[in-house]
Every structure is written in structure tokens, then in C-alpha cells.
Amino acid sequence: MKNNHTTERLLAASRTIWEGYLTHPFVQGIADGSLAVDKFRFYLLQDYLYLFDYAKVFAQGVVKSREPEVMRTFAGYVESILGGEMNVHRGYMKRLGITEEQAETVKPSLSNQSYTAYMRAVAAEEGPAEIMAAVLSCALSYEYIAKWIVANYPDAEKHEFYGEWVQSYASEGYAEENVRLTDLMERLTAGYSEQQLQHLTDIFVDCSRYEGMFWDMAWNEAM
């Protein structure tokens, strides 16, 4: 069994926040298929913008890393975000009649700007492990949410509109990418002091709170 000491600590510190995602009306709406398409459209465009900044945070990991293997891992995620994960968004945008050019002119909401500014500040000022603490909440919580939906709403993956979203984040491929991320976190934090680990926990919990704010923003369509 792998030693995921650091990741387990981060998850334990944010457990209550993450449990709140599962009862959020936006997540519940995806789960049971009742979410208004206009709300999903708002979320989709904001999340599309978010991913550009999310990729920039990973790119800072390349800049801050000294080991070539770590650099390659961070660089690989820049590509997978701009390509793979964004393809889900592009597929939905096509179904909703939104071009990439139109999406890129959308103004990011205040919650979106606050969240990405926080992550980018961490990336600018700190090291690779702290960058991982900033990006992990988003990556792991989407798998957590999607797998909970599949377990509790067996028909969710077959939903004509939201099924693709659920399938994407509940997939084995997505889970495997997250295993790579947690492995990197454990590698980067080997030998970290209690003070360093607590700092990582603070970053992760802050980003978990921002994730909750993002769901609030999407539900309220709040700019």
C-alpha cells in the first residue's frame, strides 16, 4: 500500500468542506439531471476560463522544479488541461452553440478571479509542493464528486446532457491522472517538517473553500 501521508492529511483537514459539495444544489442538480441548462452554461464558461489559469499554475511548477522528471510531470499536466480536460468543455460548448472565440471573451466572475489569483500567487511565491497543494483540491474533488454521483445516482452517467460530465470525472483515466498527482505530492514532501506540512494544509483548505465558492457562484450565476 502506498504511503499517502501528506495527501491523507490534506483530505482529512478539508473533509467537512468536501462533504458540503455533495449536498450543494448545483451538484445535486447534475446528479439527478434537474439542473437548469442556463446555470450549467454559466458554470461551463467560468470553468473554461478557470482552466487557463489552472494550467498556468502547473506551468509555474515547471519553472520552480529542478528535477527533470518533476518538470516533465508538471508540463504533462499543462498539456492535459489545455487538451484533454478542456475537450469536455468544448464538447458542451458545441452542443450549446458557443464558439471558443465567444467563450474567451466572457468576463471571469469575482469568485473565479479571486480563486485563480490565489493559486497564481502561491505558484509565484512558493515551491513545487506548495503549487501541488494549490492544484490538488480541484483535481481530487471533481473525482470525489463524480464517483459519489455514480454511486448514488446509477442513471446519472446515462443522462442525455449531464452524463458526459459525470463520465469524464468518474472515469478510470481521470482517477489514474490523480494518482500521478498524489504520488508527486508525496515525493515532493518527503522529509517535510510539521510546520511545512501545516502550511501545505492551509493552502489546500483555502483552495477547497474556493471550490465551494465556485459552486455557489455557478448556482447563483453570480458575477
PDB file of C-alpha atoms in Angstrom:
ATOM      1  CA  MET A   1       0.000   0.000   0.000  1.00  0.00           C
ATOM      2  CA  LYS A   2       1.320   3.419  -0.931  1.00  0.00           C
ATOM      3  CA  ASN A   3       2.168   5.910   1.761  1.00  0.00           C
ATOM      4  CA  ASN A   4      -0.043   8.909   1.032  1.00  0.00           C
ATOM      5  CA  HIS A   5       0.676  10.562   4.352  1.00  0.00           C
ATOM      6  CA  THR A   6       0.631  14.153   3.085  1.00  0.00           C
ATOM      7  CA  THR A   7      -2.398  13.775   0.813  1.00  0.00           C
ATOM      8  CA  GLU A   8      -4.374  11.999   3.548  1.00  0.00           C
ATOM      9  CA  ARG A   9      -3.602  14.852   5.921  1.00  0.00           C
ATOM     10  CA  LEU A  10      -4.851  17.416   3.404  1.00  0.00           C
ATOM     11  CA  LEU A  11      -8.047  15.457   2.753  1.00  0.00           C
ATOM     12  CA  ALA A  12      -8.737  14.984   6.468  1.00  0.00           C
ATOM     13  CA  ALA A  13      -8.384  18.726   7.091  1.00  0.00           C
ATOM     14  CA  SER A  14     -10.931  19.556   4.383  1.00  0.00           C
ATOM     15  CA  ARG A  15     -13.398  16.685   4.910  1.00  0.00           C
ATOM     16  CA  THR A  16     -16.256  18.849   6.181  1.00  0.00           C
ATOM     17  CA  ILE A  17     -15.868  21.277   3.272  1.00  0.00           C
ATOM     18  CA  TRP A  18     -15.895  18.429   0.747  1.00  0.00           C
ATOM     19  CA  GLU A  19     -18.960  16.838   2.289  1.00  0.00           C
ATOM     20  CA  GLY A  20     -20.684  20.156   1.637  1.00  0.00           C
ATOM     21  CA  TYR A  21     -20.067  19.774  -2.112  1.00  0.00           C
ATOM     22  CA  LEU A  22     -22.271  16.668  -2.173  1.00  0.00           C
ATOM     23  CA  THR A  23     -25.290  18.483  -0.767  1.00  0.00           C
ATOM     24  CA  HIS A  24     -24.794  21.579  -2.906  1.00  0.00           C
ATOM     25  CA  PRO A  25     -27.834  22.243  -5.137  1.00  0.00           C
ATOM     26  CA  PHE A  26     -25.644  22.586  -8.239  1.00  0.00           C
ATOM     27  CA  VAL A  27     -24.007  19.187  -7.702  1.00  0.00           C
ATOM     28  CA  GLN A  28     -27.364  17.669  -6.766  1.00  0.00           C
ATOM     29  CA  GLY A  29     -28.808  19.085  -9.987  1.00  0.00           C
ATOM     30  CA  ILE A  30     -26.145  17.357 -12.077  1.00  0.00           C
ATOM     31  CA  ALA A  31     -26.677  14.145 -10.110  1.00  0.00           C
ATOM     32  CA  ASP A  32     -30.434  13.940 -10.651  1.00  0.00           C
ATOM     33  CA  GLY A  33     -30.480  15.730 -14.001  1.00  0.00           C
ATOM     34  CA  SER A  34     -32.633  18.604 -12.771  1.00  0.00           C
ATOM     35  CA  LEU A  35     -30.054  21.393 -13.112  1.00  0.00           C
ATOM     36  CA  ALA A  36     -31.222  24.233 -15.353  1.00  0.00           C
ATOM     37  CA  VAL A  37     -29.131  24.327 -18.520  1.00  0.00           C
ATOM     38  CA  ASP A  38     -28.611  28.101 -18.126  1.00  0.00           C
ATOM     39  CA  LYS A  39     -26.875  27.516 -14.795  1.00  0.00           C
ATOM     40  CA  PHE A  40     -24.659  24.838 -16.324  1.00  0.00           C
ATOM     41  CA  ARG A  41     -23.871  27.146 -19.243  1.00  0.00           C
ATOM     42  CA  PHE A  42     -22.743  29.859 -16.806  1.00  0.00           C
ATOM     43  CA  TYR A  43     -20.621  27.340 -14.891  1.00  0.00           C
ATOM     44  CA  LEU A  44     -19.150  25.868 -18.058  1.00  0.00           C
ATOM     45  CA  LEU A  45     -17.913  29.219 -19.361  1.00  0.00           C
ATOM     46  CA  GLN A  46     -16.476  30.243 -15.993  1.00  0.00           C
ATOM     47  CA  ASP A  47     -14.756  26.870 -15.595  1.00  0.00           C
ATOM     48  CA  TYR A  48     -13.365  27.121 -19.132  1.00  0.00           C
ATOM     49  CA  LEU A  49     -11.729  30.439 -18.191  1.00  0.00           C
ATOM     50  CA  TYR A  50     -10.560  28.984 -14.884  1.00  0.00           C
ATOM     51  CA  LEU A  51      -8.705  26.170 -16.653  1.00  0.00           C
ATOM     52  CA  PHE A  52      -6.419  28.601 -18.489  1.00  0.00           C
ATOM     53  CA  ASP A  53      -5.193  29.984 -15.165  1.00  0.00           C
ATOM     54  CA  TYR A  54      -5.094  26.486 -13.663  1.00  0.00           C
ATOM     55  CA  ALA A  55      -2.746  25.468 -16.489  1.00  0.00           C
ATOM     56  CA  LYS A  56      -0.543  28.490 -15.733  1.00  0.00           C
ATOM     57  CA  VAL A  57      -0.198  27.306 -12.123  1.00  0.00           C
ATOM     58  CA  PHE A  58       1.073  23.929 -13.359  1.00  0.00           C
ATOM     59  CA  ALA A  59       3.396  25.775 -15.739  1.00  0.00           C
ATOM     60  CA  GLN A  60       4.958  27.524 -12.743  1.00  0.00           C
ATOM     61  CA  GLY A  61       5.669  24.053 -11.407  1.00  0.00           C
ATOM     62  CA  VAL A  62       7.901  23.514 -14.427  1.00  0.00           C
ATOM     63  CA  VAL A  63       9.707  26.784 -13.712  1.00  0.00           C
ATOM     64  CA  LYS A  64      10.164  26.064  -9.998  1.00  0.00           C
ATOM     65  CA  SER A  65      11.260  22.410 -10.299  1.00  0.00           C
ATOM     66  CA  ARG A  66      14.860  21.295 -10.518  1.00  0.00           C
ATOM     67  CA  GLU A  67      14.393  17.591 -11.226  1.00  0.00           C
ATOM     68  CA  PRO A  68      13.719  16.835 -14.911  1.00  0.00           C
ATOM     69  CA  GLU A  69      11.163  14.122 -14.048  1.00  0.00           C
ATOM     70  CA  VAL A  70       9.177  16.549 -11.889  1.00  0.00           C
ATOM     71  CA  MET A  71       9.376  19.157 -14.642  1.00  0.00           C
ATOM     72  CA  ARG A  72       8.030  16.640 -17.144  1.00  0.00           C
ATOM     73  CA  THR A  73       5.127  15.750 -14.858  1.00  0.00           C
ATOM     74  CA  PHE A  74       4.088  19.383 -14.412  1.00  0.00           C
ATOM     75  CA  ALA A  75       4.490  20.022 -18.152  1.00  0.00           C
ATOM     76  CA  GLY A  76       2.370  16.973 -18.965  1.00  0.00           C
ATOM     77  CA  TYR A  77      -0.495  18.390 -16.922  1.00  0.00           C
ATOM     78  CA  VAL A  78      -0.336  21.714 -18.730  1.00  0.00           C
ATOM     79  CA  GLU A  79      -0.928  19.773 -21.943  1.00  0.00           C
ATOM     80  CA  SER A  80      -3.643  17.519 -20.479  1.00  0.00           C
ATOM     81  CA  ILE A  81      -5.579  20.519 -19.124  1.00  0.00           C
ATOM     82  CA  LEU A  82      -5.388  22.576 -22.307  1.00  0.00           C
ATOM     83  CA  GLY A  83      -6.158  19.498 -24.389  1.00  0.00           C
ATOM     84  CA  GLY A  84      -7.928  16.660 -22.599  1.00  0.00           C
ATOM     85  CA  GLU A  85      -9.916  18.341 -19.841  1.00  0.00           C
ATOM     86  CA  MET A  86     -10.883  21.294 -21.993  1.00  0.00           C
ATOM     87  CA  ASN A  87     -12.269  18.901 -24.607  1.00  0.00           C
ATOM     88  CA  VAL A  88     -15.182  18.152 -22.259  1.00  0.00           C
ATOM     89  CA  HIS A  89     -15.898  21.878 -22.136  1.00  0.00           C
ATOM     90  CA  ARG A  90     -15.520  22.271 -25.890  1.00  0.00           C
ATOM     91  CA  GLY A  91     -17.935  19.398 -26.469  1.00  0.00           C
ATOM     92  CA  TYR A  92     -20.568  21.071 -24.309  1.00  0.00           C
ATOM     93  CA  MET A  93     -19.891  24.463 -25.876  1.00  0.00           C
ATOM     94  CA  LYS A  94     -20.540  22.960 -29.289  1.00  0.00           C
ATOM     95  CA  ARG A  95     -23.852  21.497 -28.070  1.00  0.00           C
ATOM     96  CA  LEU A  96     -24.804  24.891 -26.644  1.00  0.00           C
ATOM     97  CA  GLY A  97     -23.774  26.782 -29.784  1.00  0.00           C
ATOM     98  CA  ILE A  98     -20.870  28.632 -28.143  1.00  0.00           C
ATOM     99  CA  THR A  99     -17.642  29.126 -30.117  1.00  0.00           C
ATOM    100  CA  GLU A 100     -14.212  29.152 -28.437  1.00  0.00           C
ATOM    101  CA  GLU A 101     -13.819  32.764 -29.560  1.00  0.00           C
ATOM    102  CA  GLN A 102     -17.058  33.691 -27.789  1.00  0.00           C
ATOM    103  CA  ALA A 103     -16.054  31.790 -24.649  1.00  0.00           C
ATOM    104  CA  GLU A 104     -12.707  33.558 -24.464  1.00  0.00           C
ATOM    105  CA  THR A 105     -14.396  36.971 -24.398  1.00  0.00           C
ATOM    106  CA  VAL A 106     -16.511  36.111 -21.324  1.00  0.00           C
ATOM    107  CA  LYS A 107     -15.588  38.096 -18.207  1.00  0.00           C
ATOM    108  CA  PRO A 108     -14.471  35.959 -15.268  1.00  0.00           C
ATOM    109  CA  SER A 109     -16.631  36.328 -12.172  1.00  0.00           C
ATOM    110  CA  LEU A 110     -15.234  37.865  -8.991  1.00  0.00           C
ATOM    111  CA  SER A 111     -15.126  34.433  -7.293  1.00  0.00           C
ATOM    112  CA  ASN A 112     -13.312  32.985 -10.290  1.00  0.00           C
ATOM    113  CA  GLN A 113     -10.775  35.827 -10.301  1.00  0.00           C
ATOM    114  CA  SER A 114     -10.212  35.538  -6.557  1.00  0.00           C
ATOM    115  CA  TYR A 115      -9.626  31.784  -6.719  1.00  0.00           C
ATOM    116  CA  THR A 116      -7.214  31.887  -9.649  1.00  0.00           C
ATOM    117  CA  ALA A 117      -5.369  34.914  -8.245  1.00  0.00           C
ATOM    118  CA  TYR A 118      -4.807  32.998  -5.008  1.00  0.00           C
ATOM    119  CA  MET A 119      -3.436  29.935  -6.815  1.00  0.00           C
ATOM    120  CA  ARG A 120      -1.222  32.026  -9.058  1.00  0.00           C
ATOM    121  CA  ALA A 121       0.147  33.928  -6.051  1.00  0.00           C
ATOM    122  CA  VAL A 122       1.053  30.615  -4.400  1.00  0.00           C
ATOM    123  CA  ALA A 123       2.682  29.493  -7.654  1.00  0.00           C
ATOM    124  CA  ALA A 124       4.653  32.743  -7.979  1.00  0.00           C
ATOM    125  CA  GLU A 125       5.867  32.894  -4.386  1.00  0.00           C
ATOM    126  CA  GLU A 126       6.303  29.277  -3.315  1.00  0.00           C
ATOM    127  CA  GLY A 127       7.809  25.969  -4.405  1.00  0.00           C
ATOM    128  CA  PRO A 128       6.624  22.851  -6.260  1.00  0.00           C
ATOM    129  CA  ALA A 129       4.991  21.182  -3.233  1.00  0.00           C
ATOM    130  CA  GLU A 130       3.006  24.306  -2.397  1.00  0.00           C
ATOM    131  CA  ILE A 131       1.926  24.524  -6.043  1.00  0.00           C
ATOM    132  CA  MET A 132       0.706  20.925  -5.744  1.00  0.00           C
ATOM    133  CA  ALA A 133      -1.278  21.829  -2.617  1.00  0.00           C
ATOM    134  CA  ALA A 134      -2.963  24.612  -4.595  1.00  0.00           C
ATOM    135  CA  VAL A 135      -3.965  22.448  -7.575  1.00  0.00           C
ATOM    136  CA  LEU A 136      -4.876  19.185  -5.826  1.00  0.00           C
ATOM    137  CA  SER A 137      -8.185  20.306  -4.350  1.00  0.00           C
ATOM    138  CA  CYS A 138      -9.744  20.930  -7.742  1.00  0.00           C
ATOM    139  CA  ALA A 139      -8.369  17.746  -9.306  1.00  0.00           C
ATOM    140  CA  LEU A 140      -9.280  15.382  -6.477  1.00  0.00           C
ATOM    141  CA  SER A 141     -12.628  16.930  -5.533  1.00  0.00           C
ATOM    142  CA  TYR A 142     -14.035  16.501  -9.041  1.00  0.00           C
ATOM    143  CA  GLU A 143     -13.255  12.779  -8.885  1.00  0.00           C
ATOM    144  CA  TYR A 144     -14.779  12.639  -5.380  1.00  0.00           C
ATOM    145  CA  ILE A 145     -17.966  14.358  -6.559  1.00  0.00           C
ATOM    146  CA  ALA A 146     -18.340  12.350  -9.778  1.00  0.00           C
ATOM    147  CA  LYS A 147     -17.769   8.988  -8.076  1.00  0.00           C
ATOM    148  CA  TRP A 148     -20.279   9.899  -5.371  1.00  0.00           C
ATOM    149  CA  ILE A 149     -22.816  10.758  -8.081  1.00  0.00           C
ATOM    150  CA  VAL A 150     -22.254   7.418  -9.845  1.00  0.00           C
ATOM    151  CA  ALA A 151     -22.566   5.500  -6.567  1.00  0.00           C
ATOM    152  CA  ASN A 152     -25.773   7.244  -5.505  1.00  0.00           C
ATOM    153  CA  TYR A 153     -27.437   8.050  -8.840  1.00  0.00           C
ATOM    154  CA  PRO A 154     -26.832   4.991 -11.071  1.00  0.00           C
ATOM    155  CA  ASP A 155     -28.536   6.590 -14.089  1.00  0.00           C
ATOM    156  CA  ALA A 156     -26.515   9.818 -13.923  1.00  0.00           C
ATOM    157  CA  GLU A 157     -23.869   8.590 -16.387  1.00  0.00           C
ATOM    158  CA  LYS A 158     -26.625   7.897 -18.934  1.00  0.00           C
ATOM    159  CA  HIS A 159     -28.239  11.320 -18.683  1.00  0.00           C
ATOM    160  CA  GLU A 160     -28.543  12.789 -22.181  1.00  0.00           C
ATOM    161  CA  PHE A 161     -26.934  16.074 -21.178  1.00  0.00           C
ATOM    162  CA  TYR A 162     -25.040  15.750 -17.886  1.00  0.00           C
ATOM    163  CA  GLY A 163     -23.930  12.161 -18.414  1.00  0.00           C
ATOM    164  CA  GLU A 164     -20.806  13.190 -20.317  1.00  0.00           C
ATOM    165  CA  TRP A 165     -19.651  15.423 -17.424  1.00  0.00           C
ATOM    166  CA  VAL A 166     -20.197  12.633 -14.882  1.00  0.00           C
ATOM    167  CA  GLN A 167     -18.488  10.010 -17.054  1.00  0.00           C
ATOM    168  CA  SER A 168     -15.454  12.216 -17.622  1.00  0.00           C
ATOM    169  CA  TYR A 169     -14.663  12.887 -13.972  1.00  0.00           C
ATOM    170  CA  ALA A 170     -15.674   9.408 -12.757  1.00  0.00           C
ATOM    171  CA  SER A 171     -13.510   7.679 -15.381  1.00  0.00           C
ATOM    172  CA  GLU A 172     -10.571   5.414 -14.620  1.00  0.00           C
ATOM    173  CA  GLY A 173      -8.375   7.596 -16.811  1.00  0.00           C
ATOM    174  CA  TYR A 174      -9.118  10.665 -14.702  1.00  0.00           C
ATOM    175  CA  ALA A 175      -8.501   8.679 -11.497  1.00  0.00           C
ATOM    176  CA  GLU A 176      -5.142   7.460 -12.839  1.00  0.00           C
ATOM    177  CA  GLU A 177      -4.073  11.041 -13.516  1.00  0.00           C
ATOM    178  CA  ASN A 178      -4.950  11.907  -9.925  1.00  0.00           C
ATOM    179  CA  VAL A 179      -2.852   9.003  -8.651  1.00  0.00           C
ATOM    180  CA  ARG A 180       0.094  10.519 -10.527  1.00  0.00           C
ATOM    181  CA  LEU A 181      -0.588  13.870  -8.872  1.00  0.00           C
ATOM    182  CA  THR A 182      -0.763  12.420  -5.368  1.00  0.00           C
ATOM    183  CA  ASP A 183       2.397  10.384  -5.996  1.00  0.00           C
ATOM    184  CA  LEU A 184       4.145  13.618  -6.969  1.00  0.00           C
ATOM    185  CA  MET A 185       2.857  15.352  -3.826  1.00  0.00           C
ATOM    186  CA  GLU A 186       4.246  12.562  -1.652  1.00  0.00           C
ATOM    187  CA  ARG A 187       7.581  12.687  -3.473  1.00  0.00           C
ATOM    188  CA  LEU A 188       7.883  16.450  -3.098  1.00  0.00           C
ATOM    189  CA  THR A 189       7.025  16.431   0.613  1.00  0.00           C
ATOM    190  CA  ALA A 190       9.251  13.566   1.755  1.00  0.00           C
ATOM    191  CA  GLY A 191      11.077  14.889   4.811  1.00  0.00           C
ATOM    192  CA  TYR A 192       8.843  17.950   5.212  1.00  0.00           C
ATOM    193  CA  SER A 193       8.669  19.370   8.725  1.00  0.00           C
ATOM    194  CA  GLU A 194       5.447  19.731  10.719  1.00  0.00           C
ATOM    195  CA  GLN A 195       5.494  23.483  10.032  1.00  0.00           C
ATOM    196  CA  GLN A 196       5.871  22.927   6.281  1.00  0.00           C
ATOM    197  CA  LEU A 197       3.075  20.341   6.264  1.00  0.00           C
ATOM    198  CA  GLN A 198       0.764  22.693   8.134  1.00  0.00           C
ATOM    199  CA  HIS A 199       1.440  25.401   5.543  1.00  0.00           C
ATOM    200  CA  LEU A 200       0.529  22.967   2.754  1.00  0.00           C
ATOM    201  CA  THR A 201      -2.654  22.079   4.646  1.00  0.00           C
ATOM    202  CA  ASP A 202      -3.609  25.751   4.912  1.00  0.00           C
ATOM    203  CA  ILE A 203      -3.201  26.190   1.147  1.00  0.00           C
ATOM    204  CA  PHE A 204      -5.222  23.067   0.376  1.00  0.00           C
ATOM    205  CA  VAL A 205      -8.042  24.031   2.748  1.00  0.00           C
ATOM    206  CA  ASP A 206      -8.150  27.551   1.290  1.00  0.00           C
ATOM    207  CA  CYS A 207      -8.493  26.102  -2.211  1.00  0.00           C
ATOM    208  CA  SER A 208     -11.163  23.677  -1.007  1.00  0.00           C
ATOM    209  CA  ARG A 209     -13.101  26.665   0.315  1.00  0.00           C
ATOM    210  CA  TYR A 210     -12.661  28.386  -3.044  1.00  0.00           C
ATOM    211  CA  GLU A 211     -14.065  25.277  -4.744  1.00  0.00           C
ATOM    212  CA  GLY A 212     -17.166  25.628  -2.589  1.00  0.00           C
ATOM    213  CA  MET A 213     -17.404  29.296  -3.563  1.00  0.00           C
ATOM    214  CA  PHE A 214     -17.141  28.278  -7.220  1.00  0.00           C
ATOM    215  CA  TRP A 215     -20.192  26.009  -6.871  1.00  0.00           C
ATOM    216  CA  ASP A 216     -22.036  28.862  -5.126  1.00  0.00           C
ATOM    217  CA  MET A 217     -21.085  31.201  -7.960  1.00  0.00           C
ATOM    218  CA  ALA A 218     -22.329  28.715 -10.561  1.00  0.00           C
ATOM    219  CA  TRP A 219     -25.636  28.110  -8.790  1.00  0.00           C
ATOM    220  CA  ASN A 220     -26.324  31.826  -8.319  1.00  0.00           C
ATOM    221  CA  GLU A 221     -24.847  32.810 -11.719  1.00  0.00           C
ATOM    222  CA  ALA A 222     -23.024  35.471  -9.722  1.00  0.00           C
ATOM    223  CA  MET A 223     -20.609  37.797 -11.440  1.00  0.00           C
TER     224      MET A 223
END
